[in-house]
CSV table of C-alpha atoms in Angstrom, one decimal:
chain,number,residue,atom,x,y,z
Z,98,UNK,CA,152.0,-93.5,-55.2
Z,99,UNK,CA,154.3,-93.9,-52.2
Z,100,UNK,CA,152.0,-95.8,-49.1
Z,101,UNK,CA,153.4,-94.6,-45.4
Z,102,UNK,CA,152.6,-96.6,-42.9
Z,103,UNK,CA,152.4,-94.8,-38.9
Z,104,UNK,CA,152.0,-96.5,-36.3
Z,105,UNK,CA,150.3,-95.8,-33.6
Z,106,UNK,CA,150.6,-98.8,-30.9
Z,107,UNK,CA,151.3,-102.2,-32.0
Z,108,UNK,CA,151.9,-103.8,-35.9
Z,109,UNK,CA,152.2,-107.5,-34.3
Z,110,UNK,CA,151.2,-109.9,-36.7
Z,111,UNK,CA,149.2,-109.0,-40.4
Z,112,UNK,CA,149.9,-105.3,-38.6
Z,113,UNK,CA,154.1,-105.8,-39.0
Z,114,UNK,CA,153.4,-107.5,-42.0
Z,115,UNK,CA,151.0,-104.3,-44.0
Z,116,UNK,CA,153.8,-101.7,-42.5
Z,117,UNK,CA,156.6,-103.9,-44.1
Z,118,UNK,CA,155.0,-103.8,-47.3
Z,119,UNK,CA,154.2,-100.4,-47.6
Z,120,UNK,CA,157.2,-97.7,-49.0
Z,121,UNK,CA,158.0,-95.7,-45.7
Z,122,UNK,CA,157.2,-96.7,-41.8
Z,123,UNK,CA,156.6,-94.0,-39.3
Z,124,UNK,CA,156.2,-94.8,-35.7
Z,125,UNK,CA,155.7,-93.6,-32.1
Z,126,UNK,CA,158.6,-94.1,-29.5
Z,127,UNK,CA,155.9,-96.7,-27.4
Z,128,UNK,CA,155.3,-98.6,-30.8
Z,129,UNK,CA,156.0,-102.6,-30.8
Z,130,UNK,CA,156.8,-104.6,-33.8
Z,131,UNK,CA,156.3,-108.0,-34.0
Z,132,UNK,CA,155.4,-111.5,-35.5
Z,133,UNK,CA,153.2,-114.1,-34.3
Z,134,UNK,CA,152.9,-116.7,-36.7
Z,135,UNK,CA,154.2,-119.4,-35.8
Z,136,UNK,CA,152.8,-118.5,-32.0
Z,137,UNK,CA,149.5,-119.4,-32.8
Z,138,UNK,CA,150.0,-121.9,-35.8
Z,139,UNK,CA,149.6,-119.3,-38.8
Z,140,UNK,CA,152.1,-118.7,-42.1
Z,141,UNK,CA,152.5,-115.8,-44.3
Z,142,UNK,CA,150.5,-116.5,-47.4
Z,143,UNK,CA,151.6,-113.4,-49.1
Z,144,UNK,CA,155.3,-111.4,-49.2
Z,145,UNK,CA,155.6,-110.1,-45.7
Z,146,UNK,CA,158.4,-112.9,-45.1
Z,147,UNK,CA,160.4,-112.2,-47.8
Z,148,UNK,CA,159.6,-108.5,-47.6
Z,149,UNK,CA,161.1,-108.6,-44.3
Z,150,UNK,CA,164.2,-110.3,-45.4
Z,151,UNK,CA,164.8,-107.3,-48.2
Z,152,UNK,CA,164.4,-105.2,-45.3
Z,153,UNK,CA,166.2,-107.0,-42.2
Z,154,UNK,CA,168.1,-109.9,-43.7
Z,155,UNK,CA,167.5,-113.2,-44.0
Z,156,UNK,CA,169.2,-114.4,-40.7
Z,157,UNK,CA,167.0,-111.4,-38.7
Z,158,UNK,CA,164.1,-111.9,-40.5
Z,159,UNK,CA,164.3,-115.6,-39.1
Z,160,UNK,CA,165.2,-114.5,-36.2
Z,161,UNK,CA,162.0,-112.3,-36.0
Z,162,UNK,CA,159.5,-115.4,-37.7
Z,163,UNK,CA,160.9,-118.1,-35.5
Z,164,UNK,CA,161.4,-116.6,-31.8
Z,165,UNK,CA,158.9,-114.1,-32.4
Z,166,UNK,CA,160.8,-111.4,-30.3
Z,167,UNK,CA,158.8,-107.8,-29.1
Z,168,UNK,CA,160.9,-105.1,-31.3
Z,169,UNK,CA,160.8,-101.4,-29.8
Z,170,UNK,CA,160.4,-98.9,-32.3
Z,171,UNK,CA,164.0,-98.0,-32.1
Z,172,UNK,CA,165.4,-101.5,-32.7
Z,173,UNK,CA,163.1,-101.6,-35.1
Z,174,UNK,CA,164.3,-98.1,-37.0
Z,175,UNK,CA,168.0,-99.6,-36.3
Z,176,UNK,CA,167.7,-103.0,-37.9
Z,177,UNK,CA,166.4,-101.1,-41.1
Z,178,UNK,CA,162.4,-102.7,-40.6
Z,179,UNK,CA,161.1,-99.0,-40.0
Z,180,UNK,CA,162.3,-95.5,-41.5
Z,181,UNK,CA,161.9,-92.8,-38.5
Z,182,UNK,CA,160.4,-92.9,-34.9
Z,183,UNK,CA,158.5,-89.9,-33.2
Z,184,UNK,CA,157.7,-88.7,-29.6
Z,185,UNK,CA,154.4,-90.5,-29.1
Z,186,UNK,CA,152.5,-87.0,-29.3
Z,187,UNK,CA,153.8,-85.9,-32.1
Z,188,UNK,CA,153.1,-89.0,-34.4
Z,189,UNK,CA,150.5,-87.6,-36.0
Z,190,UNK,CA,152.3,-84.0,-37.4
Z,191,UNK,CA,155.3,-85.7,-37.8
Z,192,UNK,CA,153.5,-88.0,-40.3
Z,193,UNK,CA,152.0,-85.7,-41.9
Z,194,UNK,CA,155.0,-83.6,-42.2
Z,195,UNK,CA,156.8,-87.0,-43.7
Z,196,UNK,CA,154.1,-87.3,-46.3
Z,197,UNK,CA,154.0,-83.5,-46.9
Z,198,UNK,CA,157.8,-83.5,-47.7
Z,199,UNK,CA,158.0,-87.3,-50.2
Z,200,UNK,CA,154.6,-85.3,-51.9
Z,201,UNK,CA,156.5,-81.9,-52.8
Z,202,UNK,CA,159.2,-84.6,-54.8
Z,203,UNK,CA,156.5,-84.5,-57.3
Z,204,UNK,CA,154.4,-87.1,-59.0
Z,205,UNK,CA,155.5,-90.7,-59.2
């Protein structure tokens, strides 16, 4: 089954990570994106590095691990790290519009 992801705020961290692993990313136009790893002396233990290189490439996704910039929802929907950005007040019917629409493709 597909797993969307909307964000509602911030994905900073384990958040950025769990929206980059899941199939589809839906987020409001205030949303920020963003790691913190290395910030406070932390590593990814799981996929969400190389997850993010599929998604970003690898020089980005460095980019993004080692200077740990604050990524607006539309860079973030331009670089390819999230699939469509909403109005902020719309996020949830937009979503559930998104999830609506992937669930009338049928069964996967």
């Amino acid at each position: 089954k597909p797993v969307i992801a909307s964000v509602n705020g911030f994905a900073v961290g384990g958040g950025n990570v769990l929206q980059v692993v899941c199939d589809l990313t839906i987020a409001k136009e205030s949303a920020i994106f963003r790691q913190v790893g290395p910030m406070v002396g932390s590593f990814d233990a799981g996929y969400g590095t190389w997850y993010l290189e599929d998604l970003v490439g690898k020089k980005r996704a460095k980019d993004i691990w080692y200077r740990n910039p604050k990524i607006t929802a539309r860079e973030a929907m331009e670089m390819g790290l999230i699939n469509k950005v909403v109005p902020d007040d719309q996020l949830a019917a937009a979503t559930r519009e998104y999830a609506l629409e992937v669930a009338e493709r049928g069964a996967f």
